[in-house]
Amino acid sequence: MEVTIVGAGLVGCLLACFLARRGHEVTLYERRPDPRRAGAGGGRSINLAISERGVDALRRLGLDREVLGAAIPMPGRMMHALDGELTFQPYSADRGHAINSIGRAELNRILLDAATAMPGVKVLFEHRLTGLDERTGRLEFGSGATARARVVIGADGAHSAVRARLQALPGVDFRQEYLDYGYKELTIPPRDGAYAMEPGALHIWPRGRAMMIALPNPDRSFTCTLFWPHDDLAALDTPQRIRARFAAEYPDAFELMPGLVEHYQANPVGHLVTMRCSPWHVTTGEVTAGLIGDAAHAIVPFYGQGANCGFEDCVELDRCLDETGDDFAAALELFERRKADTDVIARLALDNFVEMRDKVGSRLFLAGKRLEHALERALPGRYASRYELVSFSTTPYSEVERRVTRQRRWAAATGLAAALLAAGLTRTARRR
Amino acid sequence: MEVTIVGAGLVGCLLACFLARRGHEVTLYERRPDPRRAGAGGGRSINLAISERGVDALRRLGLDREVLGAAIPMPGRMMHALDGELTFQPYSADRGHAINSIGRAELNRILLDAATAMPGVKVLFEHRLTGLDERTGRLEFGSGATARARVVIGADGAHSAVRARLQALPGVDFRQEYLDYGYKELTIPPRDGAYAMEPGALHIWPRGRAMMIALPNPDRSFTCTLFWPHDDLAALDTPQRIRARFAAEYPDAFELMPGLVEHYQANPVGHLVTMRCSPWHVTTGEVTAGLIGDAAHAIVPFYGQGANCGFEDCVELDRCLDETGDDFAAALELFERRKADTDVIARLALDNFVEMRDKVGSRLFLAGKRLEHALERALPGRYASRYELVSFSTTPYSEVERRVTRQRRWAAATGLAAALLAAGLTRTARRR
């Protein structure tokens, strides 16, 4: 069957691999030039943290080794207090569990190579979708080119052109909600050829209303991202103001950022949006148009699940095609059940922003995390924290929430929590 | 000042009148042909019920008499039970209060005449907006025409082209939610030259999950509107099925609808959507683009407030221009506070669908209404029902909700409600 995918980003490329493996002829249309060619422009460069859902999807295609080889494992968070004190907080009771830092561009190149190496996959760059007729399957591109398809899948991100067409149809619900926060990327370069901070951690500077994070890169630099209220970002309009704020609020990082002012002034402000759409597909006669990944459910980055969720979408759609004998209209209908899961992670991602920028610095929060890990160790396979289930399992997101609710009720009922809290605190104290 | 309004529907025309009265030069662009010319096509024909908010806006321009002269007052609801029993339910304790049935096309013609009669107002028909650059104020139309404006106000309805541009800007939140219900218009023609039913009422056939309503027209016909689940509307695909369902569920109306099958098959299914947008305006340098009426806050029709709310928008924007000395950027910024009110009426309109299609038929609901009217008579100026405040006052919608909450708390606390319920029921019983 011939399938058209709009968008050759992370999810579009991975989906092409899954579909080609099923024997379909896949054409990918991408509005940008080929990122593997020299001089190709950026797009979003924010670092990603690939965790179990993403790794599981890659593993099914034999791509996990190559991706993890280009990534840096981060088994925990390193909190930077205002006075420079560092606190390492493991993500899991299992020391082998880590999330994996990788640049979006590098990951996209690996997936593009993988897709183009599959039989039957064709990628057309510099093809920006400008028109889609969901009744005839006619596609129009900015270049003037046209095409026709019976199956069109929009993997074209938060500002999806495919979704723009679906949204205009009666009966398609849609919602976009921006945070009052923007993000801006900065850099901590290597120091004397080495990492300037511990590379095995996701660094966080929680500052109440605002925060900065930093993820390690293979070249021994760190990509830092500020998540600040838009007004705060705009207020730093002189080198003096930029330096003064960083010296006051991020003093340890400030020392490590020689290019701070230059990068702050040159780099654009990104926006943080949650988008919800329902349904994700429309079938009209012979033609089916559907959405996947950010095009269907863009989320904010604070749980590190955007790409992981999009990759899991591909696994789930592959499963729906199994169940329906590769009938795309029926498979995309089945795939709609996944909305229960993507709605959950959208909410958790928003909630986690408050946790990251504010709560992670508090003693109570840290004690709670230690309690959770103590419970996990005491009750292996029976108790698992929300973070554990989201990041280190492939339990559906909605089932994660049901399980977390059950566990809390049970822990409260047995009073076990209090006992283990005491034990956990004691043990931690002993270890110090 | 030169102001561009996109959309010469009800709200666009009324706004043009308000702005022209302030001395502004107004250009209205309308995608449809002039509806006052013979043979002009329809657009939405659903009847409107103009109540106090709409009348108040018209009165400020001296248009109330002409509009009310073309309308038919409906002081209450007439419920049609399955067995043909009729129950009249006044909308207000004040017998002088009525909502006013008028056809959308007729009202639009009156307002177009009023707008074009104002000095400085120009209306350009068959100009469909296809492009808007909010930075330069450049407008593009389907015909190839272009224009430039420093103030652009989108009064172009639920599927606003102006809003489509604003929505694409970062930071603009948006939401569209469809009901699973569609609507379809039908007709009850005059009988022997007279109204076939009581003309002084909004007729309702509440049928649980579905309903039909009918509003009187000056030509002695009634415009009926079915509000049915989409599946139900689609299921009646033969003349036999249409007739059988109406004979079974709307037997008294069925007798009055000789053209039922023909109209059912010919008339399209309309959609019911709620749209929310925030902010409603964007100012970039010298250019300000904003939204008003359905373009800013499309609501479902079940409180009869869509047009009334849009007309009140014009009064409110006029007030904001007073407060800001006709600085449109500042006035549209002030006008954003109205969102608190339009959010309330959007919710009330959704809630009222359940009331109309289901609850109005119940004895408990009717007893509650009688209690409310008894309270209104016993405590004039101190107690007023939500319906009274929404339809027969210009109290801001959000203040209506605060007042209703206060009244309920107070009524419960004093126990006055129970006493008056008894009194009200006794009095009603005596009157029969």
PDB file of C-alpha atoms in Angstrom, chain A residues 159 166-179 271 273, chain B residues 159 166-179 271 273:
ATOM      1  CA  HIS A 159       2.105  23.412  13.960  1.00  0.00           C
ATOM      2  CA  LEU A 166      -8.577  18.548   9.726  1.00  0.00           C
ATOM      3  CA  GLN A 167      -9.326  21.377  12.191  1.00  0.00           C
ATOM      4  CA  ALA A 168     -11.366  23.152   9.542  1.00  0.00           C
ATOM      5  CA  LEU A 169     -13.767  20.193   9.303  1.00  0.00           C
ATOM      6  CA  PRO A 170     -16.939  20.246  11.383  1.00  0.00           C
ATOM      7  CA  GLY A 171     -16.764  17.900  14.336  1.00  0.00           C
ATOM      8  CA  VAL A 172     -13.009  18.161  14.895  1.00  0.00           C
ATOM      9  CA  ASP A 173     -12.301  19.451  18.390  1.00  0.00           C
ATOM     10  CA  PHE A 174      -9.049  21.285  18.940  1.00  0.00           C
ATOM     11  CA  ARG A 175      -7.278  23.163  21.683  1.00  0.00           C
ATOM     12  CA  GLN A 176      -3.986  25.029  21.937  1.00  0.00           C
ATOM     13  CA  GLU A 177      -2.747  26.447  25.214  1.00  0.00           C
ATOM     14  CA  TYR A 178       0.487  28.350  25.656  1.00  0.00           C
ATOM     15  CA  LEU A 179       2.383  28.783  28.886  1.00  0.00           C
ATOM     16  CA  HIS A 271       7.287  28.906  23.012  1.00  0.00           C
ATOM     17  CA  VAL A 273       2.382  24.922  23.980  1.00  0.00           C
TER      18      VAL A 273
ATOM     19  CA  HIS B 159     -14.993  30.402  11.377  1.00  0.00           C
ATOM     20  CA  LEU B 166      -4.182  35.339  15.165  1.00  0.00           C
ATOM     21  CA  GLN B 167      -4.326  31.653  16.112  1.00  0.00           C
ATOM     22  CA  ALA B 168      -1.115  31.042  14.188  1.00  0.00           C
ATOM     23  CA  LEU B 169       0.761  33.487  16.431  1.00  0.00           C
ATOM     24  CA  PRO B 170       2.629  32.127  19.454  1.00  0.00           C
ATOM     25  CA  GLY B 171       0.857  32.886  22.704  1.00  0.00           C
ATOM     26  CA  VAL B 172      -2.680  32.847  21.302  1.00  0.00           C
ATOM     27  CA  ASP B 173      -4.735  30.192  23.079  1.00  0.00           C
ATOM     28  CA  PHE B 174      -7.640  28.699  21.194  1.00  0.00           C
ATOM     29  CA  ARG B 175     -10.225  25.989  21.654  1.00  0.00           C
ATOM     30  CA  GLN B 176     -13.046  24.629  19.506  1.00  0.00           C
ATOM     31  CA  GLU B 177     -15.470  22.029  20.820  1.00  0.00           C
ATOM     32  CA  TYR B 178     -18.314  20.531  18.821  1.00  0.00           C
ATOM     33  CA  LEU B 179     -21.399  18.903  20.253  1.00  0.00           C
ATOM     34  CA  HIS B 271     -23.072  22.028  13.464  1.00  0.00           C
ATOM     35  CA  VAL B 273     -19.626  24.549  18.246  1.00  0.00           C
TER      36      VAL B 273
END
